[in-house]
Tab-separated table of C-alpha atoms and ligand atoms in Angstrom:
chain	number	residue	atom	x	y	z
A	1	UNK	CA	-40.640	15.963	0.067
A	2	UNK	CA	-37.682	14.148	-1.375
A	3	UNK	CA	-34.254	14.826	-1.395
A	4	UNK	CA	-30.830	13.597	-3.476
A	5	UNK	CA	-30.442	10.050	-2.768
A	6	UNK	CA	-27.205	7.913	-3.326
A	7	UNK	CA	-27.170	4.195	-4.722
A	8	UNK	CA	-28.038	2.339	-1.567
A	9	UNK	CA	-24.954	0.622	-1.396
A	10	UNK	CA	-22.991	3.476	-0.882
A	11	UNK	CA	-24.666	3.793	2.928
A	12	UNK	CA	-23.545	0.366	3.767
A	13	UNK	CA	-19.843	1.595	3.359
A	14	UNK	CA	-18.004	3.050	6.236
A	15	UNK	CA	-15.688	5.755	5.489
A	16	UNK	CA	-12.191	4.899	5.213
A	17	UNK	CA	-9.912	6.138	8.452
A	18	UNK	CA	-6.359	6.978	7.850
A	19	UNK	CA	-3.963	6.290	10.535
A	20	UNK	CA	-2.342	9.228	11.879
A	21	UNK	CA	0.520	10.377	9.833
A	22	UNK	CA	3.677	12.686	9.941
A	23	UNK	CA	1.436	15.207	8.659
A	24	UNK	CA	-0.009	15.963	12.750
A	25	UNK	CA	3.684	17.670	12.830
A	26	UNK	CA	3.342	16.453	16.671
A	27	UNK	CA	7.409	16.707	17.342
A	28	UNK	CA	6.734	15.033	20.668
A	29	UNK	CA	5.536	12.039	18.733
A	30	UNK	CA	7.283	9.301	16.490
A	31	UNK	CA	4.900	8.239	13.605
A	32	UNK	CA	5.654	4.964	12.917
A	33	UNK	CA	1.473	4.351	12.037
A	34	UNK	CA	1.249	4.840	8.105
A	35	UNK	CA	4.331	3.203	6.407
A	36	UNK	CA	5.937	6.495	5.293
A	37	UNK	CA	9.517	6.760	4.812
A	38	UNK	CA	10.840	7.696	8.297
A	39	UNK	CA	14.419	9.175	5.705
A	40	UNK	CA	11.500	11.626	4.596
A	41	UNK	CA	12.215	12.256	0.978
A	42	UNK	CA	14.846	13.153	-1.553
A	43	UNK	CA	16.180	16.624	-1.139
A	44	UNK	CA	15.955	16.543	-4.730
A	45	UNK	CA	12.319	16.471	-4.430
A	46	UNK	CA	12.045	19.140	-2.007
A	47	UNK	CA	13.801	20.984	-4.297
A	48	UNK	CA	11.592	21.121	-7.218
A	49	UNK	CA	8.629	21.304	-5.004
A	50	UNK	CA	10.817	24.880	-4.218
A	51	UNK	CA	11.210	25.567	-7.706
A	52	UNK	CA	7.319	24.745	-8.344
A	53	UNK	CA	6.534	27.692	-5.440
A	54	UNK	CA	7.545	30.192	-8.726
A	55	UNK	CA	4.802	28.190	-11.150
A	56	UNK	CA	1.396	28.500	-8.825
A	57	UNK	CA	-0.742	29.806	-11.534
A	58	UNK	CA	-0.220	27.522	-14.313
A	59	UNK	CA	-2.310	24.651	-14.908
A	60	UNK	CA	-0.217	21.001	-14.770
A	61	UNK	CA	0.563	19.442	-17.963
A	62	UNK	CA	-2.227	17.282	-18.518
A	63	UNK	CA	-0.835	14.280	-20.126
A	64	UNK	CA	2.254	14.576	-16.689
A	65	UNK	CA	4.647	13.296	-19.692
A	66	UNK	CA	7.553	14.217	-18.560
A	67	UNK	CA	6.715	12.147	-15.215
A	68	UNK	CA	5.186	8.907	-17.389
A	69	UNK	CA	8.492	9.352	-19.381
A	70	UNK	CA	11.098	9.234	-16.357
A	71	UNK	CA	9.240	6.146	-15.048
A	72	UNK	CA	8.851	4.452	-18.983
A	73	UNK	CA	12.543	4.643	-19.008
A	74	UNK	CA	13.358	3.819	-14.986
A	75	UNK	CA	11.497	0.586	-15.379
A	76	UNK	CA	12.212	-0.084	-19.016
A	77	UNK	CA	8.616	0.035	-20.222
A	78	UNK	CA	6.403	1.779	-22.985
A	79	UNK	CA	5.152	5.289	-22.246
A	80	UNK	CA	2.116	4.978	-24.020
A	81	UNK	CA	1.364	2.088	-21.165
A	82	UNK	CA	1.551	4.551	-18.232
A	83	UNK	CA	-1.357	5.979	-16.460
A	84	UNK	CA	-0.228	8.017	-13.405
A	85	UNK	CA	-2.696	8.934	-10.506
A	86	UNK	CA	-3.845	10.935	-6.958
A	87	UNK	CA	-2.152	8.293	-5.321
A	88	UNK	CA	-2.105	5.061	-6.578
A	89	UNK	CA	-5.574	5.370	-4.405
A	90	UNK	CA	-7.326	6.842	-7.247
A	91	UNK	CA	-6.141	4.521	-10.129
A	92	UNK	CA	-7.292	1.417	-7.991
A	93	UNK	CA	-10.708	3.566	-7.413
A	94	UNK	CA	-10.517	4.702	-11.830
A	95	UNK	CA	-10.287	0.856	-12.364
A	96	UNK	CA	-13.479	-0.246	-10.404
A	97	UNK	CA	-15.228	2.537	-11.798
A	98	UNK	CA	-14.416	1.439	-15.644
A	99	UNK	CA	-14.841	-2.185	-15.723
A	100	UNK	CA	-17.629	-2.908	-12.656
A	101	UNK	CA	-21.163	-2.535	-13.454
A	102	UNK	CA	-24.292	-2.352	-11.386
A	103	UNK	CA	-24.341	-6.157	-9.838
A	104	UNK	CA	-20.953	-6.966	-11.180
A	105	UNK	CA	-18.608	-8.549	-8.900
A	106	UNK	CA	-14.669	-7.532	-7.969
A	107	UNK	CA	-12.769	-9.853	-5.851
A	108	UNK	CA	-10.366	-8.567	-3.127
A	109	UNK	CA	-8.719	-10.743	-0.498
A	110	UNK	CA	-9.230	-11.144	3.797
A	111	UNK	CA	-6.579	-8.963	4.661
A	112	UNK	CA	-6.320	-6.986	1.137
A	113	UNK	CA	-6.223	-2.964	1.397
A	114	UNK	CA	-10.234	-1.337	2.754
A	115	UNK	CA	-9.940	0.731	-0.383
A	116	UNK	CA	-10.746	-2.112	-2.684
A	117	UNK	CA	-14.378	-2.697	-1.095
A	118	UNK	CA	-14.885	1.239	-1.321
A	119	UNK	CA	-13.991	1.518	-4.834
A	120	UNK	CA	-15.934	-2.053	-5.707
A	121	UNK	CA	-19.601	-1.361	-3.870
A	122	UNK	CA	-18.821	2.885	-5.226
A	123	UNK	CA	-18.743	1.739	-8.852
A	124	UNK	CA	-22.027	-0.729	-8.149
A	125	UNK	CA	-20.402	-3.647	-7.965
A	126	UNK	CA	-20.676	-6.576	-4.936
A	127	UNK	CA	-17.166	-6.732	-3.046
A	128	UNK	CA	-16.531	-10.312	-2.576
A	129	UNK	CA	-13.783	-11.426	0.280
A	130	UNK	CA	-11.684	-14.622	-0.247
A	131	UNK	CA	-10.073	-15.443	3.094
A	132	UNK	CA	-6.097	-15.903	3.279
A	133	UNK	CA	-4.208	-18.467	4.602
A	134	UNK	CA	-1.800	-17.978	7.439
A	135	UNK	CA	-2.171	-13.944	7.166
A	136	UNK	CA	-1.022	-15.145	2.976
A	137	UNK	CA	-3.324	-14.705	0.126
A	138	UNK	CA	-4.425	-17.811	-1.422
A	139	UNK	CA	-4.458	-18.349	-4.874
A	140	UNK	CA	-6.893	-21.220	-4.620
A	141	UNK	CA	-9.496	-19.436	-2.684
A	142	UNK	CA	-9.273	-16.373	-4.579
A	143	UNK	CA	-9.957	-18.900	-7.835
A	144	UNK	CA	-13.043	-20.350	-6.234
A	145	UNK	CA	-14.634	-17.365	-5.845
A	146	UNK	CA	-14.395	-15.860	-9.561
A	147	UNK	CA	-17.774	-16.548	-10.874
A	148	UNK	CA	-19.349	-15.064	-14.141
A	149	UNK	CA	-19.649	-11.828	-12.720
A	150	UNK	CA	-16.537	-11.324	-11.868
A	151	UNK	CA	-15.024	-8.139	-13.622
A	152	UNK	CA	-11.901	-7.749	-11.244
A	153	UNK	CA	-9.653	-8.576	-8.371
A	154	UNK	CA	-7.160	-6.941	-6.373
A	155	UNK	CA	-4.392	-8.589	-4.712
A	156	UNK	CA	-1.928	-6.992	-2.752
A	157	UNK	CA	1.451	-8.349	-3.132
A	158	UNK	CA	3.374	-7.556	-0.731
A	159	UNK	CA	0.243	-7.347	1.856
A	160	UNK	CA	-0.481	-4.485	4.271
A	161	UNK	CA	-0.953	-5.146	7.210
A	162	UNK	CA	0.477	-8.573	6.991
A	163	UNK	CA	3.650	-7.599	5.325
A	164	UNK	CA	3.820	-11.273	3.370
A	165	UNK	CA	3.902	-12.090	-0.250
A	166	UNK	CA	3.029	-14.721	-2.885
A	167	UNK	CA	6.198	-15.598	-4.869
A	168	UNK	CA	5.644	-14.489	-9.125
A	169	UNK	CA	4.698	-18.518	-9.954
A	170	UNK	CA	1.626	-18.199	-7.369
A	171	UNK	CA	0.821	-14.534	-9.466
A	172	UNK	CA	0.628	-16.367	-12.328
A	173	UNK	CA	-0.983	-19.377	-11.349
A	174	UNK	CA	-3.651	-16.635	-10.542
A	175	UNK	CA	-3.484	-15.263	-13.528
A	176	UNK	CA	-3.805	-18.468	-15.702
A	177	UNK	CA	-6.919	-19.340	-13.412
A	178	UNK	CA	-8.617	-16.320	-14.435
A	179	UNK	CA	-11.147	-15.783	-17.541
A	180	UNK	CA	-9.849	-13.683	-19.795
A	181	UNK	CA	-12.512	-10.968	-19.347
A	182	UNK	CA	-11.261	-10.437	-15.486
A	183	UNK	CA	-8.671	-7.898	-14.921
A	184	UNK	CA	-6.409	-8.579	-12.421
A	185	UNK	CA	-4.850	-5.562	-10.731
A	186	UNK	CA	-1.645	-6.677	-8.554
A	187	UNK	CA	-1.333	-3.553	-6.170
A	188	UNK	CA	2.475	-3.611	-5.573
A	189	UNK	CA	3.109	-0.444	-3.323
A	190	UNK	CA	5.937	-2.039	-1.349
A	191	UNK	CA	7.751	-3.521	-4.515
A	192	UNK	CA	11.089	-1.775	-3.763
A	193	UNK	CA	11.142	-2.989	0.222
A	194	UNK	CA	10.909	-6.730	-1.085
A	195	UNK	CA	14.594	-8.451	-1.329
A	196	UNK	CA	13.288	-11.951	-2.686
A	197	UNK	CA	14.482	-14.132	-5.413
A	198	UNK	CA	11.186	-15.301	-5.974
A	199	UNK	CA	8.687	-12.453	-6.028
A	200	UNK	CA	8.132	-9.988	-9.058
A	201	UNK	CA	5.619	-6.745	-9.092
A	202	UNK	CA	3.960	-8.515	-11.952
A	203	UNK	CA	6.058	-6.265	-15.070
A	204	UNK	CA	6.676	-9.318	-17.223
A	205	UNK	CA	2.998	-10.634	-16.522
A	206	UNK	CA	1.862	-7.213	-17.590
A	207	UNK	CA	4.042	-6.608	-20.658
A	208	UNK	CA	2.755	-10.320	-22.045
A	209	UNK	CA	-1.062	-10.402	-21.307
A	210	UNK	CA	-4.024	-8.547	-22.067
A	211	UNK	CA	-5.795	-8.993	-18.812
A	212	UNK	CA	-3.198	-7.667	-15.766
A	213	UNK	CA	-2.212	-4.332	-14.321
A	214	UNK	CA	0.182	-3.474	-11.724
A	215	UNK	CA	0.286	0.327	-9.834
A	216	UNK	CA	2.899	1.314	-7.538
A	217	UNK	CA	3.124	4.288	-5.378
A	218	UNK	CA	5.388	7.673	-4.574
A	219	UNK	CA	3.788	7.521	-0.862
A	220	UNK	CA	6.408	4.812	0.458
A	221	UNK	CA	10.353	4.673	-0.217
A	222	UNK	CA	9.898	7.362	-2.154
A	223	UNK	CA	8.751	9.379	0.585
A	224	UNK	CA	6.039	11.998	-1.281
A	225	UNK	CA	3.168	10.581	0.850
A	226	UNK	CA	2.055	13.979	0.758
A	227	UNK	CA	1.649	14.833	-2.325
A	228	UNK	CA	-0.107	11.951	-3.550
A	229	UNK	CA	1.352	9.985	-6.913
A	230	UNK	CA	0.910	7.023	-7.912
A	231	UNK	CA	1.212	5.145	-11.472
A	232	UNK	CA	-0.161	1.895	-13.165
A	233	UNK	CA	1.428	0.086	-16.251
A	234	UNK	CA	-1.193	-1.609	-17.867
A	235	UNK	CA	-2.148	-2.804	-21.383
A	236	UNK	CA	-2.767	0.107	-23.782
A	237	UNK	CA	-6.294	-0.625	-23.776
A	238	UNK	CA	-6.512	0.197	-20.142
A	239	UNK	CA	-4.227	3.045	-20.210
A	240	UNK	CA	-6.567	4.404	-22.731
A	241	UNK	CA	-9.916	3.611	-20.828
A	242	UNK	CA	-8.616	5.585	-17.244
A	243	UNK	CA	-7.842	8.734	-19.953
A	244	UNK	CA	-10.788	8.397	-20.586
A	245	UNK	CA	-12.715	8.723	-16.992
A	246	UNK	CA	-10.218	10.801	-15.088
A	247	UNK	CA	-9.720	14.326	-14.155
A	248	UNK	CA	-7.739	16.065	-16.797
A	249	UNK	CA	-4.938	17.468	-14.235
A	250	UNK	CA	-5.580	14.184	-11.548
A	251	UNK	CA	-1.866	15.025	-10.715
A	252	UNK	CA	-0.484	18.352	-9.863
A	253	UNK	CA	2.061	20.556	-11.163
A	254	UNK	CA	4.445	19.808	-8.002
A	255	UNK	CA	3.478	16.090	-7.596
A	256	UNK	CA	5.083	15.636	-11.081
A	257	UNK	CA	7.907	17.502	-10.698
A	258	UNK	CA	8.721	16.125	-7.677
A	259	UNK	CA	8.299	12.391	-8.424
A	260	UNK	CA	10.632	12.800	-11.476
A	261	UNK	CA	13.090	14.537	-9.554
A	262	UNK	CA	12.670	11.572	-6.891
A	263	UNK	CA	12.836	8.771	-9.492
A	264	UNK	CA	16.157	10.358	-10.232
A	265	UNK	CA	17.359	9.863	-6.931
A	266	UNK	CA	18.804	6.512	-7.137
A	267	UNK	CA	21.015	7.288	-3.585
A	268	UNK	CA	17.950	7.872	-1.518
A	269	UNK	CA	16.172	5.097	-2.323
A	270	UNK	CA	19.195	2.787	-2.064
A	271	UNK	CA	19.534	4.271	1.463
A	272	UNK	CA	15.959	4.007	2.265
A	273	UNK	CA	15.990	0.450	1.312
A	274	UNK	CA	18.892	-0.307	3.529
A	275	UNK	CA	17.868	1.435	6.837
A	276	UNK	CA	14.557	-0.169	6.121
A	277	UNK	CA	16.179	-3.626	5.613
A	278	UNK	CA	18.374	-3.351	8.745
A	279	UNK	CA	15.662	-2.396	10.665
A	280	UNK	CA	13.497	-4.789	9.613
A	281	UNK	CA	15.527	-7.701	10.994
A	282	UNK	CA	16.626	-6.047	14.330
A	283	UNK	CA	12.921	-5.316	15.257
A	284	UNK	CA	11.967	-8.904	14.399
A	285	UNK	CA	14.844	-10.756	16.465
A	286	UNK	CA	14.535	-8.096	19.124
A	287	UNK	CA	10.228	-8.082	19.677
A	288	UNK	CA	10.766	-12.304	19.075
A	289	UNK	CA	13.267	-12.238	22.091
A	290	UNK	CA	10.522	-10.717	24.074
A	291	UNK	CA	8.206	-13.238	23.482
A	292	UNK	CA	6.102	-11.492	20.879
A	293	UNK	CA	4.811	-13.407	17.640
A	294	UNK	CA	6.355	-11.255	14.435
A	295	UNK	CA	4.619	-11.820	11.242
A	296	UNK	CA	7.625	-12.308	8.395
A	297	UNK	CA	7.733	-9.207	6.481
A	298	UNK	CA	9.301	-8.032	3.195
A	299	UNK	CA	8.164	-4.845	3.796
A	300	UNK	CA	8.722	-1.491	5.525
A	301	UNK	CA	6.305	-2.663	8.229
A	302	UNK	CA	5.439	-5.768	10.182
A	303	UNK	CA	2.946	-6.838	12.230
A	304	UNK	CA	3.022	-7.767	15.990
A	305	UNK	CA	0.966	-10.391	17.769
A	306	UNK	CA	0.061	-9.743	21.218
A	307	UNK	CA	-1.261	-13.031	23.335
A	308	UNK	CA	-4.734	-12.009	24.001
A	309	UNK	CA	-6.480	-12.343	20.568
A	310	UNK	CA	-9.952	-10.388	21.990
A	311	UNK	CA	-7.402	-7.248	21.693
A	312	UNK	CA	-6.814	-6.054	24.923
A	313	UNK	CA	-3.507	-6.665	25.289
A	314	UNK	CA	-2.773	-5.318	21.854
A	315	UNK	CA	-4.649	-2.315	23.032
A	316	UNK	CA	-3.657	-1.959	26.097
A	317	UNK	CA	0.209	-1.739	24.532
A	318	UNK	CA	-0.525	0.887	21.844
A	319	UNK	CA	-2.143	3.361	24.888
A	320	UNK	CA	1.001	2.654	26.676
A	321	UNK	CA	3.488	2.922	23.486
A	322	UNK	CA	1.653	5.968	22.613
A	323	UNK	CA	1.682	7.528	26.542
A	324	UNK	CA	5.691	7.322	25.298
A	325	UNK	CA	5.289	9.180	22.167
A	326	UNK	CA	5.266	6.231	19.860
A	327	UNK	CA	1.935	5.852	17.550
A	328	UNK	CA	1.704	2.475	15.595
A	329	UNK	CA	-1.313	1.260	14.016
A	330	UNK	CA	-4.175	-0.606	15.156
A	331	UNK	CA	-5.363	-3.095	12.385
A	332	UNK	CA	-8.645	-4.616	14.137
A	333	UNK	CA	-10.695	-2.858	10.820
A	334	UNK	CA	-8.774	-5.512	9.058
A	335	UNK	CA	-10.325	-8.112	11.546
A	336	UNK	CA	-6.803	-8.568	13.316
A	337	UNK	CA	-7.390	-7.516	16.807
A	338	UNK	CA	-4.908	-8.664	18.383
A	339	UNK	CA	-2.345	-7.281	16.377
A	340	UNK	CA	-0.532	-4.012	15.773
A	341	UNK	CA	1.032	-2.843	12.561
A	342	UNK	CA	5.303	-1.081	13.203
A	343	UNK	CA	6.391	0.601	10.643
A	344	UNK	CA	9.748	0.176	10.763
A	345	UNK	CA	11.512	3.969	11.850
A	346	UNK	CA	14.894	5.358	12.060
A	347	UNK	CA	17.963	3.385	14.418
A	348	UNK	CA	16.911	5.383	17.066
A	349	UNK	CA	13.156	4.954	16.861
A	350	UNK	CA	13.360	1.320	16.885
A	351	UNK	CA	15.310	0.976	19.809
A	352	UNK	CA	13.034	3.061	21.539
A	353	UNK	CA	9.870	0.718	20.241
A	354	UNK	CA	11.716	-2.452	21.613
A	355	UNK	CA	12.469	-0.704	25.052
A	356	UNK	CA	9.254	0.412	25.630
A	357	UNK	CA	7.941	-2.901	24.841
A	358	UNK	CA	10.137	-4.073	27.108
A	359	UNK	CA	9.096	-2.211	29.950
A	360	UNK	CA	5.184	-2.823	28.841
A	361	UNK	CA	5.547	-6.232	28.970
A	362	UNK	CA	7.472	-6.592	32.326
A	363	UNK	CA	5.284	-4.104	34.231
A	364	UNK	CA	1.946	-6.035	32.830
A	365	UNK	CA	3.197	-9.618	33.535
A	366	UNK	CA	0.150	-11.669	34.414
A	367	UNK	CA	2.004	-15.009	36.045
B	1	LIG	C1	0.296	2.692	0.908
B	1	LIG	C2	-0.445	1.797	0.010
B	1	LIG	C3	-0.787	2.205	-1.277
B	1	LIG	C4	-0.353	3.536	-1.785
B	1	LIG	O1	-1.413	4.420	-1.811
B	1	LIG	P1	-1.179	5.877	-2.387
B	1	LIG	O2	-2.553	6.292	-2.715
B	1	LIG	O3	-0.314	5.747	-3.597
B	1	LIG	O4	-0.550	6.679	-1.300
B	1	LIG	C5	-1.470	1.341	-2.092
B	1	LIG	N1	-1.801	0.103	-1.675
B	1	LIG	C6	-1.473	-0.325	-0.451
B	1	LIG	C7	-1.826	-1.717	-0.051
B	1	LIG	C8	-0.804	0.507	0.435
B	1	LIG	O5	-0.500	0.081	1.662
């Protein structure tokens, strides 16, 4: 007797695990384990998602234009060259699934986001890993690996969990490495966090080559983690191939309300952006002053090196930060052990991170 097989690949993949998230509605605990927004999100959203309560039987507008609109004119670009998505999840899933093949190759990086492998070995294709340097992606090692079945690679730029970035020269050096048949998809979901002179989310790459996409996400200082939008601005060609392959309401009726009213809300994101940036550099002088190893970040996270690399002591302080209420994120999936992504929370919250990691690291002194 038979039954339905998958491809075999498929069984080598293990499913993706979320962190926890806000979404527990644990008020005993402080999330600060999936990068969300610890401001929440716009009351403006909230109030559409209200006004969408009235509108529960009507299918979504298809084509979400009034959403690929707002963002065409927030970011200056051409309608016709925005895809929007479940997430910016599924567009980085719809990409792998149009241009990898059975025994085509996509390229991701060491510590590059587990959903590129998924959507890589899903679509048939061999995910092939080119290491980092100093928790950085590498332009050259990426470029080594591109062989003639390469279709596509993902960087992430700023990286999660490491919280670094290449500068826009390194993108394109990248990019001008690359045949012309590879897309490259520059996954910039922290692009708003990133105060640097020298980094771009890859627009102007975008807007003057045939070969590059960038998506960027709702989920983060927009705060609509929930409800799951993302968009991509591609070449037309591209746009046209996801319309092609994805569901023909992939958003929903309150997602695209809600991001539109969000987008709208410069204020909130302004703030966001400044609580994050403040906290940012208080949690990094403070955890350096207790003798913990901070990776730089230009992000709404950063990532904490505890002494023991095996992982117990970076273990042992997540069971003890959580015991006080405080869940942050283990990253050993991403082969980092001894580390623990912070996502940086509210004033209060971080205070409370640093003086439990205070009294962790006092009460566990090994000398
Ligand atoms: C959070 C995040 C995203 C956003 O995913 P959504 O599906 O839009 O919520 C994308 N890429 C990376 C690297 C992320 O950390």
């Amino acid at each position: 007797m038979s039954v339905p097989a998958p491809r075999s690949s498929i069984m080598s993949l293990k499913p993706y695990v979320p962190g926890h998230s806000g979404a527990d509605h644990n008020a005993k605990l402080i999330y600060l384990c999936s990068n969300e927004n610890p401001l929440g999100a716009s009351p403006r959203a909230r109030e559409a998602i209200i006004e969408f309560a009235g509108r529960l039987a009507s299918y979504p507008d298809g084509g979400a234009t009034a959403l690929r609109e707002a963002i065409a004119r927030k970011f200056g670009l051409d309608t016709n060259c925005i895809a929007v998505g479940n997430g910016s999840d599924e567009l980085l899933e719809m990409l792998a699934a149009a241009y990898i093949g059975d025994g085509d190759e996509g390229l991701y990086t060491q510590y590059g986001f587990l959903v590129y492998p998924i959507a890589i070995t899903a679509a048939g294709g061999v995910a092939v890993c080119a290491p980092e340097k100093d928790l950085r992606v590498d332009v050259d090692a990426v470029l080594a690996r591109v062989s003639e079945k390469t279709k596509l690679v993902y960087i992430t730029n700023p990286g999660n969990p490491t919280g670094s970035y290449i500068p826009f020269e390194e993108v394109k050096r990248l990019h001008a490495g690359l045949p012309a048949h590879v897309l490259l998809v520059l996954d910039a979901a922290y692009a708003e966090y990133v105060n640097r002179n020298d980094y771009a989310a890859g627009i102007e790459l975008v807007a003057s080559a045939e070969n590059v996409v960038m998506t960027r996400t709702f989920s983060k200082v927009y705060g609509l983690a929930g409800l799951r939008v993302g968009w991509m601005f591609g070449p037309r060609e591209v746009v046209d191939v996801i319309n092609r392959i994805r569901g023909p309401f992939n958003v929903n009726a309150g997602a695209q309300a809600a991001a539109v009213a969000a987008l709208a809300d410069d204020a909130f994101v302004a703030r966001s952006v400044e609580v994050n940036t403040a906290g940012l550099a208080y949690l990094t002088a403070e955890l350096e002053a207790l003798g913990l190893t901070v990776s730089p970040s230009v992000t709404n996270f950063i990532l904490i090196h505890f002494p023991d690399q095996d992982g117990l002591r970076a273990a042992e302080a997540e069971r003890y930060l959580r015991s006080h209420g405080l869940l942050l994120r283990g990253v050993a999936a991403y082969g980092l052990p001894g580390a623990l992504r912070l996502t940086i929370g509210t004033e209060d919250a971080n205070r409370k991170v640093v003086d439990v990691l205070k009294q962790f690291l006092s009460g566990h002194r090994t000398s």
